[in-house]
């Protein structure tokens, strides 16, 4: 099994100069911007985009001073691009937003969690810190949730509305017409399965 190293919170590292030096990096600027496929999450948008959403999320809780977090940045961006439209990928500066990280038991950096059907019980990701490992894990989780829904198992929903403002019930079928096709299909930021049917068709 691959060994996974973690940078611990700076408040817990006082006096541990050797470990601190390995985690400190020059500058404290954020790793992600609006140009990336990684969604920057803060206390102001986390509830709406994640908790109140039916979308599936892979979220990294990081600290700008953590060397391991900086090393993960490019792979995290690659994973976000690969998963675009399937699983959303976000990042929280948990050094700046300690309260948000604390809500989900974040103690070291980077901490990666998968927010699936039950947004209040995310699953820790502890596998390889590379794009392929992250994507494989996210797709496996998504496939498991889809299979549960297909078999009729009920899973906890995220909240009152999805990140794209769509229907909350994962079993809901949206009726598509000429007037809403662009909004519901072409402008939606995720995959959409559309059936073209005729009421008189027996099949």
PDB file of C-alpha atoms in Angstrom:
ATOM      1  CA  UNK A   1       0.000   0.000   0.000  1.00  0.00           C
ATOM      2  CA  UNK A   2       1.207   3.459  -0.841  1.00  0.00           C
ATOM      3  CA  UNK A   3       2.331   5.507   2.110  1.00  0.00           C
ATOM      4  CA  UNK A   4       0.349   8.717   2.416  1.00  0.00           C
ATOM      5  CA  UNK A   5       1.983  11.663   4.170  1.00  0.00           C
ATOM      6  CA  UNK A   6       0.013  14.484   5.716  1.00  0.00           C
ATOM      7  CA  UNK A   7       0.868  17.981   6.890  1.00  0.00           C
ATOM      8  CA  UNK A   8      -0.627  18.650  10.304  1.00  0.00           C
ATOM      9  CA  UNK A   9      -2.233  21.882  11.436  1.00  0.00           C
ATOM     10  CA  UNK A  10       0.380  24.539  12.219  1.00  0.00           C
ATOM     11  CA  UNK A  11      -1.013  24.950  15.716  1.00  0.00           C
ATOM     12  CA  UNK A  12      -0.010  21.363  16.438  1.00  0.00           C
ATOM     13  CA  UNK A  13       3.460  21.708  14.992  1.00  0.00           C
ATOM     14  CA  UNK A  14       5.042  24.297  17.244  1.00  0.00           C
ATOM     15  CA  UNK A  15       8.432  23.061  18.297  1.00  0.00           C
ATOM     16  CA  UNK A  16       8.550  20.408  15.576  1.00  0.00           C
ATOM     17  CA  UNK A  17      10.837  22.377  13.272  1.00  0.00           C
ATOM     18  CA  UNK A  18      11.825  19.520  10.995  1.00  0.00           C
ATOM     19  CA  UNK A  19       8.268  18.572  10.089  1.00  0.00           C
ATOM     20  CA  UNK A  20       7.176  22.185   9.791  1.00  0.00           C
ATOM     21  CA  UNK A  21       9.994  22.969   7.369  1.00  0.00           C
ATOM     22  CA  UNK A  22       8.828  20.165   5.087  1.00  0.00           C
ATOM     23  CA  UNK A  23       5.330  21.579   4.948  1.00  0.00           C
ATOM     24  CA  UNK A  24       6.050  25.295   4.582  1.00  0.00           C
ATOM     25  CA  UNK A  25       6.158  26.715   1.086  1.00  0.00           C
ATOM     26  CA  UNK A  26       6.844  30.166  -0.161  1.00  0.00           C
ATOM     27  CA  UNK A  27       3.774  32.367  -0.257  1.00  0.00           C
ATOM     28  CA  UNK A  28       0.272  31.731   0.975  1.00  0.00           C
ATOM     29  CA  UNK A  29      -1.753  32.357  -2.170  1.00  0.00           C
ATOM     30  CA  UNK A  30      -4.632  30.041  -3.042  1.00  0.00           C
ATOM     31  CA  UNK A  31      -3.871  27.090  -5.318  1.00  0.00           C
ATOM     32  CA  UNK A  32      -7.018  27.317  -7.459  1.00  0.00           C
ATOM     33  CA  UNK A  33      -8.787  30.012  -9.434  1.00  0.00           C
ATOM     34  CA  UNK A  34     -11.869  30.483 -11.611  1.00  0.00           C
ATOM     35  CA  UNK A  35      -9.807  29.318 -14.604  1.00  0.00           C
ATOM     36  CA  UNK A  36      -9.636  25.801 -13.155  1.00  0.00           C
ATOM     37  CA  UNK A  37     -12.306  23.108 -13.147  1.00  0.00           C
ATOM     38  CA  UNK A  38     -11.815  22.932  -9.370  1.00  0.00           C
ATOM     39  CA  UNK A  39     -14.630  24.730  -7.529  1.00  0.00           C
ATOM     40  CA  UNK A  40     -13.320  26.996  -4.770  1.00  0.00           C
ATOM     41  CA  UNK A  41     -15.506  26.402  -1.706  1.00  0.00           C
ATOM     42  CA  UNK A  42     -15.917  28.678   1.312  1.00  0.00           C
ATOM     43  CA  UNK A  43     -18.352  28.904   4.240  1.00  0.00           C
ATOM     44  CA  UNK A  44     -20.446  31.250   2.071  1.00  0.00           C
ATOM     45  CA  UNK A  45     -21.099  28.775  -0.727  1.00  0.00           C
ATOM     46  CA  UNK A  46     -20.406  25.328   0.767  1.00  0.00           C
ATOM     47  CA  UNK A  47     -23.933  24.683   2.033  1.00  0.00           C
ATOM     48  CA  UNK A  48     -25.584  25.717  -1.221  1.00  0.00           C
ATOM     49  CA  UNK A  49     -23.195  24.013  -3.610  1.00  0.00           C
ATOM     50  CA  UNK A  50     -22.471  20.840  -1.626  1.00  0.00           C
ATOM     51  CA  UNK A  51     -24.854  20.117   1.264  1.00  0.00           C
ATOM     52  CA  UNK A  52     -28.000  21.312  -0.531  1.00  0.00           C
ATOM     53  CA  UNK A  53     -26.997  19.604  -3.751  1.00  0.00           C
ATOM     54  CA  UNK A  54     -27.681  16.209  -5.270  1.00  0.00           C
ATOM     55  CA  UNK A  55     -24.305  16.422  -7.007  1.00  0.00           C
ATOM     56  CA  UNK A  56     -21.490  14.111  -5.990  1.00  0.00           C
ATOM     57  CA  UNK A  57     -18.328  15.850  -4.777  1.00  0.00           C
ATOM     58  CA  UNK A  58     -14.658  15.120  -4.231  1.00  0.00           C
ATOM     59  CA  UNK A  59     -13.349  17.849  -1.935  1.00  0.00           C
ATOM     60  CA  UNK A  60      -9.814  18.622  -0.851  1.00  0.00           C
ATOM     61  CA  UNK A  61      -9.265  20.455   2.426  1.00  0.00           C
ATOM     62  CA  UNK A  62      -5.843  22.062   2.151  1.00  0.00           C
ATOM     63  CA  UNK A  63      -3.526  24.663   3.656  1.00  0.00           C
ATOM     64  CA  UNK A  64      -1.476  26.992   1.397  1.00  0.00           C
ATOM     65  CA  UNK A  65       1.645  26.443   3.517  1.00  0.00           C
ATOM     66  CA  UNK A  66       1.521  22.651   3.169  1.00  0.00           C
ATOM     67  CA  UNK A  67       4.054  21.155   0.760  1.00  0.00           C
ATOM     68  CA  UNK A  68       2.042  17.966   0.281  1.00  0.00           C
ATOM     69  CA  UNK A  69      -0.970  20.091  -0.701  1.00  0.00           C
ATOM     70  CA  UNK A  70       1.082  22.034  -3.227  1.00  0.00           C
ATOM     71  CA  UNK A  71       2.364  18.776  -4.727  1.00  0.00           C
ATOM     72  CA  UNK A  72      -1.213  17.560  -5.158  1.00  0.00           C
ATOM     73  CA  UNK A  73      -2.412  20.690  -6.985  1.00  0.00           C
ATOM     74  CA  UNK A  74      -1.751  19.672 -10.593  1.00  0.00           C
ATOM     75  CA  UNK A  75      -3.199  16.177 -10.150  1.00  0.00           C
ATOM     76  CA  UNK A  76      -6.240  17.654  -8.419  1.00  0.00           C
ATOM     77  CA  UNK A  77      -6.796  19.948 -11.411  1.00  0.00           C
ATOM     78  CA  UNK A  78      -6.380  17.030 -13.844  1.00  0.00           C
ATOM     79  CA  UNK A  79      -8.883  14.955 -11.884  1.00  0.00           C
ATOM     80  CA  UNK A  80     -11.350  17.857 -11.884  1.00  0.00           C
ATOM     81  CA  UNK A  81     -11.105  18.176 -15.659  1.00  0.00           C
ATOM     82  CA  UNK A  82     -11.511  14.429 -16.173  1.00  0.00           C
ATOM     83  CA  UNK A  83     -14.528  14.238 -13.846  1.00  0.00           C
ATOM     84  CA  UNK A  84     -16.220  17.367 -15.182  1.00  0.00           C
ATOM     85  CA  UNK A  85     -19.932  16.754 -15.665  1.00  0.00           C
ATOM     86  CA  UNK A  86     -19.811  13.511 -13.669  1.00  0.00           C
ATOM     87  CA  UNK A  87     -18.444  14.242 -10.194  1.00  0.00           C
ATOM     88  CA  UNK A  88     -17.736  17.780  -9.037  1.00  0.00           C
ATOM     89  CA  UNK A  89     -14.301  18.515  -7.616  1.00  0.00           C
ATOM     90  CA  UNK A  90     -13.811  21.251  -5.046  1.00  0.00           C
ATOM     91  CA  UNK A  91     -11.208  22.668  -2.687  1.00  0.00           C
ATOM     92  CA  UNK A  92     -11.419  24.376   0.701  1.00  0.00           C
ATOM     93  CA  UNK A  93      -8.630  26.467   2.186  1.00  0.00           C
ATOM     94  CA  UNK A  94      -9.095  24.918   5.615  1.00  0.00           C
ATOM     95  CA  UNK A  95      -6.294  27.010   7.082  1.00  0.00           C
ATOM     96  CA  UNK A  96      -8.313  30.147   6.397  1.00  0.00           C
ATOM     97  CA  UNK A  97     -11.673  28.476   7.007  1.00  0.00           C
ATOM     98  CA  UNK A  98     -10.831  26.350  10.041  1.00  0.00           C
ATOM     99  CA  UNK A  99     -14.446  26.150  11.162  1.00  0.00           C
ATOM    100  CA  UNK A 100     -15.534  24.549   7.896  1.00  0.00           C
ATOM    101  CA  UNK A 101     -12.785  21.965   8.056  1.00  0.00           C
ATOM    102  CA  UNK A 102     -13.572  21.302  11.706  1.00  0.00           C
ATOM    103  CA  UNK A 103     -17.171  20.418  10.849  1.00  0.00           C
ATOM    104  CA  UNK A 104     -15.872  17.402   8.958  1.00  0.00           C
ATOM    105  CA  UNK A 105     -13.070  16.368  11.289  1.00  0.00           C
ATOM    106  CA  UNK A 106     -10.189  17.771   9.260  1.00  0.00           C
ATOM    107  CA  UNK A 107      -6.996  17.579  11.332  1.00  0.00           C
ATOM    108  CA  UNK A 108      -4.246  17.292   8.733  1.00  0.00           C
ATOM    109  CA  UNK A 109      -3.553  18.479   5.215  1.00  0.00           C
ATOM    110  CA  UNK A 110      -4.406  17.573   2.632  1.00  0.00           C
ATOM    111  CA  UNK A 111      -7.605  15.800   3.655  1.00  0.00           C
ATOM    112  CA  UNK A 112      -9.750  14.501   0.797  1.00  0.00           C
ATOM    113  CA  UNK A 113     -13.372  13.494   1.267  1.00  0.00           C
ATOM    114  CA  UNK A 114     -16.077  12.160  -1.038  1.00  0.00           C
ATOM    115  CA  UNK A 115     -19.487  13.725  -0.431  1.00  0.00           C
ATOM    116  CA  UNK A 116     -22.057  11.292  -1.788  1.00  0.00           C
ATOM    117  CA  UNK A 117     -25.698  10.609  -1.004  1.00  0.00           C
ATOM    118  CA  UNK A 118     -25.399  11.636   2.650  1.00  0.00           C
ATOM    119  CA  UNK A 119     -23.561  14.945   2.662  1.00  0.00           C
ATOM    120  CA  UNK A 120     -23.244  14.881   6.451  1.00  0.00           C
ATOM    121  CA  UNK A 121     -21.253  11.642   6.368  1.00  0.00           C
ATOM    122  CA  UNK A 122     -18.531  12.062   3.727  1.00  0.00           C
ATOM    123  CA  UNK A 123     -16.109   9.239   3.060  1.00  0.00           C
ATOM    124  CA  UNK A 124     -12.367   9.723   3.507  1.00  0.00           C
ATOM    125  CA  UNK A 125     -10.129   9.186   0.504  1.00  0.00           C
ATOM    126  CA  UNK A 126      -6.861   7.548   1.500  1.00  0.00           C
ATOM    127  CA  UNK A 127      -5.541   6.118  -1.748  1.00  0.00           C
ATOM    128  CA  UNK A 128      -2.911   7.339  -4.202  1.00  0.00           C
ATOM    129  CA  UNK A 129      -2.600  11.088  -4.528  1.00  0.00           C
ATOM    130  CA  UNK A 130      -2.582  11.216  -8.291  1.00  0.00           C
ATOM    131  CA  UNK A 131      -5.220  12.025 -10.899  1.00  0.00           C
ATOM    132  CA  UNK A 132      -5.862   8.409 -11.887  1.00  0.00           C
ATOM    133  CA  UNK A 133      -6.335   7.222  -8.315  1.00  0.00           C
ATOM    134  CA  UNK A 134      -8.672  10.100  -7.525  1.00  0.00           C
ATOM    135  CA  UNK A 135     -10.731   9.580 -10.691  1.00  0.00           C
ATOM    136  CA  UNK A 136     -10.951   5.803 -10.203  1.00  0.00           C
ATOM    137  CA  UNK A 137     -12.164   6.266  -6.645  1.00  0.00           C
ATOM    138  CA  UNK A 138     -14.743   8.912  -7.577  1.00  0.00           C
ATOM    139  CA  UNK A 139     -16.115   6.826 -10.447  1.00  0.00           C
ATOM    140  CA  UNK A 140     -16.330   3.772  -8.203  1.00  0.00           C
ATOM    141  CA  UNK A 141     -18.328   5.721  -5.637  1.00  0.00           C
ATOM    142  CA  UNK A 142     -20.612   7.170  -8.296  1.00  0.00           C
ATOM    143  CA  UNK A 143     -21.203   3.725  -9.799  1.00  0.00           C
ATOM    144  CA  UNK A 144     -22.083   2.325  -6.378  1.00  0.00           C
ATOM    145  CA  UNK A 145     -24.640   5.076  -5.753  1.00  0.00           C
ATOM    146  CA  UNK A 146     -26.203   4.577  -9.191  1.00  0.00           C
ATOM    147  CA  UNK A 147     -26.463   0.815  -8.633  1.00  0.00           C
ATOM    148  CA  UNK A 148     -28.136   1.414  -5.256  1.00  0.00           C
ATOM    149  CA  UNK A 149     -30.697   3.670  -6.893  1.00  0.00           C
ATOM    150  CA  UNK A 150     -31.237   1.165  -9.692  1.00  0.00           C
ATOM    151  CA  UNK A 151     -31.929  -1.605  -7.188  1.00  0.00           C
ATOM    152  CA  UNK A 152     -34.409   0.563  -5.313  1.00  0.00           C
ATOM    153  CA  UNK A 153     -32.288   1.347  -2.283  1.00  0.00           C
ATOM    154  CA  UNK A 154     -33.073   4.731  -0.787  1.00  0.00           C
ATOM    155  CA  UNK A 155     -30.127   6.924   0.035  1.00  0.00           C
ATOM    156  CA  UNK A 156     -30.013  10.227   1.870  1.00  0.00           C
ATOM    157  CA  UNK A 157     -30.289  13.209  -0.433  1.00  0.00           C
ATOM    158  CA  UNK A 158     -28.086  16.244  -0.143  1.00  0.00           C
ATOM    159  CA  UNK A 159     -30.712  18.857   0.504  1.00  0.00           C
ATOM    160  CA  UNK A 160     -33.351  21.120  -0.911  1.00  0.00           C
ATOM    161  CA  UNK A 161     -31.875  21.837  -4.324  1.00  0.00           C
ATOM    162  CA  UNK A 162     -29.065  20.771  -6.594  1.00  0.00           C
ATOM    163  CA  UNK A 163     -26.036  22.800  -7.482  1.00  0.00           C
ATOM    164  CA  UNK A 164     -27.477  23.460 -10.910  1.00  0.00           C
ATOM    165  CA  UNK A 165     -30.879  24.395  -9.545  1.00  0.00           C
ATOM    166  CA  UNK A 166     -32.483  21.224 -10.909  1.00  0.00           C
ATOM    167  CA  UNK A 167     -34.834  18.698  -9.358  1.00  0.00           C
ATOM    168  CA  UNK A 168     -33.794  17.325  -5.994  1.00  0.00           C
ATOM    169  CA  UNK A 169     -35.298  13.849  -6.244  1.00  0.00           C
ATOM    170  CA  UNK A 170     -32.776  11.607  -8.022  1.00  0.00           C
ATOM    171  CA  UNK A 171     -35.710   9.487  -9.240  1.00  0.00           C
ATOM    172  CA  UNK A 172     -37.573  12.496 -10.693  1.00  0.00           C
ATOM    173  CA  UNK A 173     -38.138  12.640 -14.431  1.00  0.00           C
ATOM    174  CA  UNK A 174     -38.161  16.135 -15.892  1.00  0.00           C
ATOM    175  CA  UNK A 175     -40.507  16.683 -18.836  1.00  0.00           C
ATOM    176  CA  UNK A 176     -38.556  18.341 -21.634  1.00  0.00           C
ATOM    177  CA  UNK A 177     -40.305  20.676 -24.042  1.00  0.00           C
ATOM    178  CA  UNK A 178     -39.259  23.167 -26.709  1.00  0.00           C
ATOM    179  CA  UNK A 179     -39.402  25.931 -24.113  1.00  0.00           C
ATOM    180  CA  UNK A 180     -37.052  24.359 -21.531  1.00  0.00           C
ATOM    181  CA  UNK A 181     -34.744  22.153 -23.637  1.00  0.00           C
ATOM    182  CA  UNK A 182     -31.876  24.647 -23.647  1.00  0.00           C
ATOM    183  CA  UNK A 183     -32.037  25.235 -19.881  1.00  0.00           C
ATOM    184  CA  UNK A 184     -32.543  21.641 -18.809  1.00  0.00           C
ATOM    185  CA  UNK A 185     -30.192  19.986 -21.309  1.00  0.00           C
ATOM    186  CA  UNK A 186     -27.845  22.252 -23.278  1.00  0.00           C
ATOM    187  CA  UNK A 187     -27.053  24.646 -20.396  1.00  0.00           C
ATOM    188  CA  UNK A 188     -26.925  22.035 -17.628  1.00  0.00           C
ATOM    189  CA  UNK A 189     -23.409  21.454 -16.302  1.00  0.00           C
ATOM    190  CA  UNK A 190     -23.793  17.685 -15.963  1.00  0.00           C
ATOM    191  CA  UNK A 191     -24.717  14.673 -18.094  1.00  0.00           C
ATOM    192  CA  UNK A 192     -28.397  14.382 -19.040  1.00  0.00           C
ATOM    193  CA  UNK A 193     -30.166  11.249 -20.278  1.00  0.00           C
ATOM    194  CA  UNK A 194     -33.061  12.160 -22.580  1.00  0.00           C
ATOM    195  CA  UNK A 195     -35.743   9.828 -23.911  1.00  0.00           C
ATOM    196  CA  UNK A 196     -37.522  10.862 -27.097  1.00  0.00           C
ATOM    197  CA  UNK A 197     -40.872   9.070 -27.107  1.00  0.00           C
ATOM    198  CA  UNK A 198     -44.357   9.061 -28.614  1.00  0.00           C
ATOM    199  CA  UNK A 199     -47.426   8.475 -26.396  1.00  0.00           C
ATOM    200  CA  UNK A 200     -48.868   6.048 -28.918  1.00  0.00           C
ATOM    201  CA  UNK A 201     -45.747   3.860 -28.975  1.00  0.00           C
ATOM    202  CA  UNK A 202     -46.207   0.525 -27.182  1.00  0.00           C
ATOM    203  CA  UNK A 203     -42.478   0.106 -26.559  1.00  0.00           C
TER     204      UNK A 203
END
